[in-house]
PDB file of C-alpha atoms in Angstrom:
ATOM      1  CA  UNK A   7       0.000   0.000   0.000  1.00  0.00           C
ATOM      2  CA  UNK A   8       1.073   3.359  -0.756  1.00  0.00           C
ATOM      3  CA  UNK A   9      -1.190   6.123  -0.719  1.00  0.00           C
ATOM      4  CA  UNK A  10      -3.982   7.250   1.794  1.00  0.00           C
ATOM      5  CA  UNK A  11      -7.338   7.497  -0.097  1.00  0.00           C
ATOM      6  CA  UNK A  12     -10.494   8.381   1.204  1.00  0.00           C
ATOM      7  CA  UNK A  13     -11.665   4.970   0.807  1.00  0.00           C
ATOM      8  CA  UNK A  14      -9.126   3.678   2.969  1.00  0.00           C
ATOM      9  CA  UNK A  15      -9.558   6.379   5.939  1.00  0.00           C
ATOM     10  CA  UNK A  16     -12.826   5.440   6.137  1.00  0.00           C
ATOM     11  CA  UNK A  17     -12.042   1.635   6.814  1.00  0.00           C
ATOM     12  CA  UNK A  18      -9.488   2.160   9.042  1.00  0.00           C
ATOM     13  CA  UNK A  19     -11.832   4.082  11.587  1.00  0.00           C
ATOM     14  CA  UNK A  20     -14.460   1.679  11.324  1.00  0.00           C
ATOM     15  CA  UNK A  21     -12.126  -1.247  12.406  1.00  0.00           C
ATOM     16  CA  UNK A  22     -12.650  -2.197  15.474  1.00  0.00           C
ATOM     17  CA  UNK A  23      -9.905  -4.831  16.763  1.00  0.00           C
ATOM     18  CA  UNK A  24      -8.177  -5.642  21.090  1.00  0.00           C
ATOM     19  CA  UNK A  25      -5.244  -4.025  19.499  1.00  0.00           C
ATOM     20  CA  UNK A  26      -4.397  -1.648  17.147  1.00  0.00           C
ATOM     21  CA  UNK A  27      -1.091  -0.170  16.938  1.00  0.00           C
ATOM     22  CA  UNK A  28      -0.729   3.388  15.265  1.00  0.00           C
ATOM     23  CA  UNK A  29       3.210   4.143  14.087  1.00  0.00           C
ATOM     24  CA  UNK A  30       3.571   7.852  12.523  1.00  0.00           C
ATOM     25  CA  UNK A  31       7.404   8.775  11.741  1.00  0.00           C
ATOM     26  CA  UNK A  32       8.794  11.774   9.517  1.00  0.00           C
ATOM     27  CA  UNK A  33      11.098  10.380   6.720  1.00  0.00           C
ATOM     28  CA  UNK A  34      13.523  11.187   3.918  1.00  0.00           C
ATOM     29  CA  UNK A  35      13.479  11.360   0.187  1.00  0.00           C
ATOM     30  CA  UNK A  36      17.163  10.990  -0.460  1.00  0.00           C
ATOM     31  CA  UNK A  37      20.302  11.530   1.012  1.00  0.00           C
ATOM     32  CA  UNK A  38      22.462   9.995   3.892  1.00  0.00           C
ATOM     33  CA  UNK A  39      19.040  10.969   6.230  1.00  0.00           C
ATOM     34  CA  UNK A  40      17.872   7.673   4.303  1.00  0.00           C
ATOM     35  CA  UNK A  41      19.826   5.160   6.003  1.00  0.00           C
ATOM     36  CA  UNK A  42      18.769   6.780   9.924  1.00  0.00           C
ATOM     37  CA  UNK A  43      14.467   6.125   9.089  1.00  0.00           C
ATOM     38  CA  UNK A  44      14.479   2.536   9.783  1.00  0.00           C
ATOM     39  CA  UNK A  45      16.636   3.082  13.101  1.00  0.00           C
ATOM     40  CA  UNK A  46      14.126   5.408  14.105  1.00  0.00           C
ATOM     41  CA  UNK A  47      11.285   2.930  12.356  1.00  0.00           C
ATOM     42  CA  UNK A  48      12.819   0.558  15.176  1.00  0.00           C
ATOM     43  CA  UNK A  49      13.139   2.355  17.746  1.00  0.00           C
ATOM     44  CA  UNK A  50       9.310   3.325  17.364  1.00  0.00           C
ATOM     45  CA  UNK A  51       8.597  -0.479  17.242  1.00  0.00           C
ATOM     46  CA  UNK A  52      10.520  -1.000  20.339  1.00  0.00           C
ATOM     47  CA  UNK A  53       8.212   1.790  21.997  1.00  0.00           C
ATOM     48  CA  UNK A  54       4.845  -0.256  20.717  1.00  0.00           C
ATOM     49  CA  UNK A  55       5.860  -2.956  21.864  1.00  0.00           C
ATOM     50  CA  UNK A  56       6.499  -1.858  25.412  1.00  0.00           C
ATOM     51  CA  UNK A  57       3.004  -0.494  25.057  1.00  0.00           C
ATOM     52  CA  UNK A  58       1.360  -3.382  24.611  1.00  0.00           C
ATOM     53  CA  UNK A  59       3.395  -5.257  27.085  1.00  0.00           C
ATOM     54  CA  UNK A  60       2.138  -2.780  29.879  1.00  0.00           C
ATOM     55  CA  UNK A  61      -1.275  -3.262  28.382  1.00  0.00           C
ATOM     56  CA  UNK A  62      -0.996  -6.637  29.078  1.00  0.00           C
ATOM     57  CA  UNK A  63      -0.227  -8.323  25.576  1.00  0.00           C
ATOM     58  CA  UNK A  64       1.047 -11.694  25.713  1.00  0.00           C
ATOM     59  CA  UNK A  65       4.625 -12.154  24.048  1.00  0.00           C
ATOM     60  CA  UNK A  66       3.517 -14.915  20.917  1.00  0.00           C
ATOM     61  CA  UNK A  67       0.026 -12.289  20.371  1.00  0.00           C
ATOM     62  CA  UNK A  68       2.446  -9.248  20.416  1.00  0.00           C
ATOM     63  CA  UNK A  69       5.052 -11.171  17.914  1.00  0.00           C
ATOM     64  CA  UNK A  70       2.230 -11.856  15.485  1.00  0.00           C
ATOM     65  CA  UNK A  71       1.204  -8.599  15.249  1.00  0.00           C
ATOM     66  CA  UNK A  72       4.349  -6.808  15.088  1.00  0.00           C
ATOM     67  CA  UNK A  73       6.091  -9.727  12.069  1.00  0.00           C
ATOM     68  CA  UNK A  74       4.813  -7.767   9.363  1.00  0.00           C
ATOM     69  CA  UNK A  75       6.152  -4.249  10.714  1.00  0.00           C
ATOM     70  CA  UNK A  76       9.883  -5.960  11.665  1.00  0.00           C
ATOM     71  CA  UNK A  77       9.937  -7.171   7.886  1.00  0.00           C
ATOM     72  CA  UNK A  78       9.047  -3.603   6.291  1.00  0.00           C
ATOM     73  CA  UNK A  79      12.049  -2.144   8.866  1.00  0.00           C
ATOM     74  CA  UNK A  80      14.379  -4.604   7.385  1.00  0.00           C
ATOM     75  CA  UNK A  81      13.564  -4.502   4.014  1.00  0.00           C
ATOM     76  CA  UNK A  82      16.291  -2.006   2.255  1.00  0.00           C
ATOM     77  CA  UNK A  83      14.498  -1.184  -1.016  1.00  0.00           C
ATOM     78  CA  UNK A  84      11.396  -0.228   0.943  1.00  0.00           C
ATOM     79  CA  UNK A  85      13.617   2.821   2.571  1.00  0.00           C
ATOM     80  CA  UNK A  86      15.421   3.730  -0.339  1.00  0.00           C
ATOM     81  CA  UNK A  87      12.009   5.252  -2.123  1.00  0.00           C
ATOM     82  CA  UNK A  88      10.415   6.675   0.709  1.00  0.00           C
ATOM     83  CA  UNK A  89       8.533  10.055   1.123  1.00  0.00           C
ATOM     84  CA  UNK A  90       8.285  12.569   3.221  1.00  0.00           C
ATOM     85  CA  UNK A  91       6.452  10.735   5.978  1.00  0.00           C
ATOM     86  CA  UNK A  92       5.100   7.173   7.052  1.00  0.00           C
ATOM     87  CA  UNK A  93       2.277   5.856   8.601  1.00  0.00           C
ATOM     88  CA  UNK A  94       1.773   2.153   9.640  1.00  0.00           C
ATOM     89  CA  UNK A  95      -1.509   0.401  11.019  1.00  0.00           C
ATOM     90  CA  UNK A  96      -1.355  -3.217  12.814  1.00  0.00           C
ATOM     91  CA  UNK A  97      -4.070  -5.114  13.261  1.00  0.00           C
ATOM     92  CA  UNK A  98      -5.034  -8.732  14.144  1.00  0.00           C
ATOM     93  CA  UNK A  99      -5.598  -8.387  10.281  1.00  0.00           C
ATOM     94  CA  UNK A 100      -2.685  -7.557   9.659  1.00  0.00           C
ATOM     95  CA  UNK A 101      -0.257  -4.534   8.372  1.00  0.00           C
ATOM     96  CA  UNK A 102      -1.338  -1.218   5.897  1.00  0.00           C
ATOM     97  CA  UNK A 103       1.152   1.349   5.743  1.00  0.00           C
ATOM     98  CA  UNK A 104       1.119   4.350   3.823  1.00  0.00           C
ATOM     99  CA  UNK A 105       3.697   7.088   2.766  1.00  0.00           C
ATOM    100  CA  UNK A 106       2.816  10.123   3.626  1.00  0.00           C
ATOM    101  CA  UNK A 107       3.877  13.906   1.187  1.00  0.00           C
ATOM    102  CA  UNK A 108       4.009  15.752   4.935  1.00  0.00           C
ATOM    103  CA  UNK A 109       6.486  15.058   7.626  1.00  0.00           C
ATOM    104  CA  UNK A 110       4.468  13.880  10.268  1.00  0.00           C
ATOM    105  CA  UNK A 111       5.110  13.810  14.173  1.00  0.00           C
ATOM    106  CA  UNK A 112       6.762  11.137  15.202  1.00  0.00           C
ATOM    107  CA  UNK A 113       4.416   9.715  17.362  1.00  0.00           C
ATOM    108  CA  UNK A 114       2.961   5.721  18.802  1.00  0.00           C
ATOM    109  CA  UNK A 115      -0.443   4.992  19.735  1.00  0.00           C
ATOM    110  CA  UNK A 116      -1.559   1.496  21.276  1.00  0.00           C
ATOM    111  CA  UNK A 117      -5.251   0.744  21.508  1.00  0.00           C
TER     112      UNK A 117
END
């Protein structure tokens, strides 16, 4: 997934999941600034899953819903064409992420 339509707004509000984890982190087009997003894309994923362990998450739940976000922070190509900023949904469902053309504030939410 790629870019935030309408459409897809409107279905992430109306899903209703135990846990939802909101990542929002400012990235970089080109330059050296490339190679620090997915250290700070960790970092972030380090902070959810604190979160959720305070929230009670069980370790094997938590894994399941993080795989698909620890496979888009390793994956290389992914952060060489990046935007200006990202934002990444988990879900029981699974993972959306979209890139973003404003810099947003770096921010976690756990639900």
């Amino acid at each position: 997934m790629d870019i935030l339509t309408r459409e897809e707004l409107v279905n992430l509000a109306q899903l209703q999941e135990k846990w939802c984890v909101s990542i929002y982190l400012p990235t970089h087009r080109k330059g050296v600034e490339t190679k620090q997003d997915p250290i700070a894309f960790k970092k972030l994923l380090q902070e959810a899953q604190e979160l959720l362990e305070q929230k009670g998450l069980r370790r094997p739940a938590m894994e399941q819903l993080m795989a698909g976000a620890r496979k888009l922070q390793q994956d290389s190509l992914f952060w060489q064409h990046s935007s200006d900023g990202l934002a990444v949904f988990l879900s029981s469902e699974g993972m959306r992420y979209y890139r973003l053309p404003i810099a947003p504030v770096e921010e976690v939410v756990v639900s």
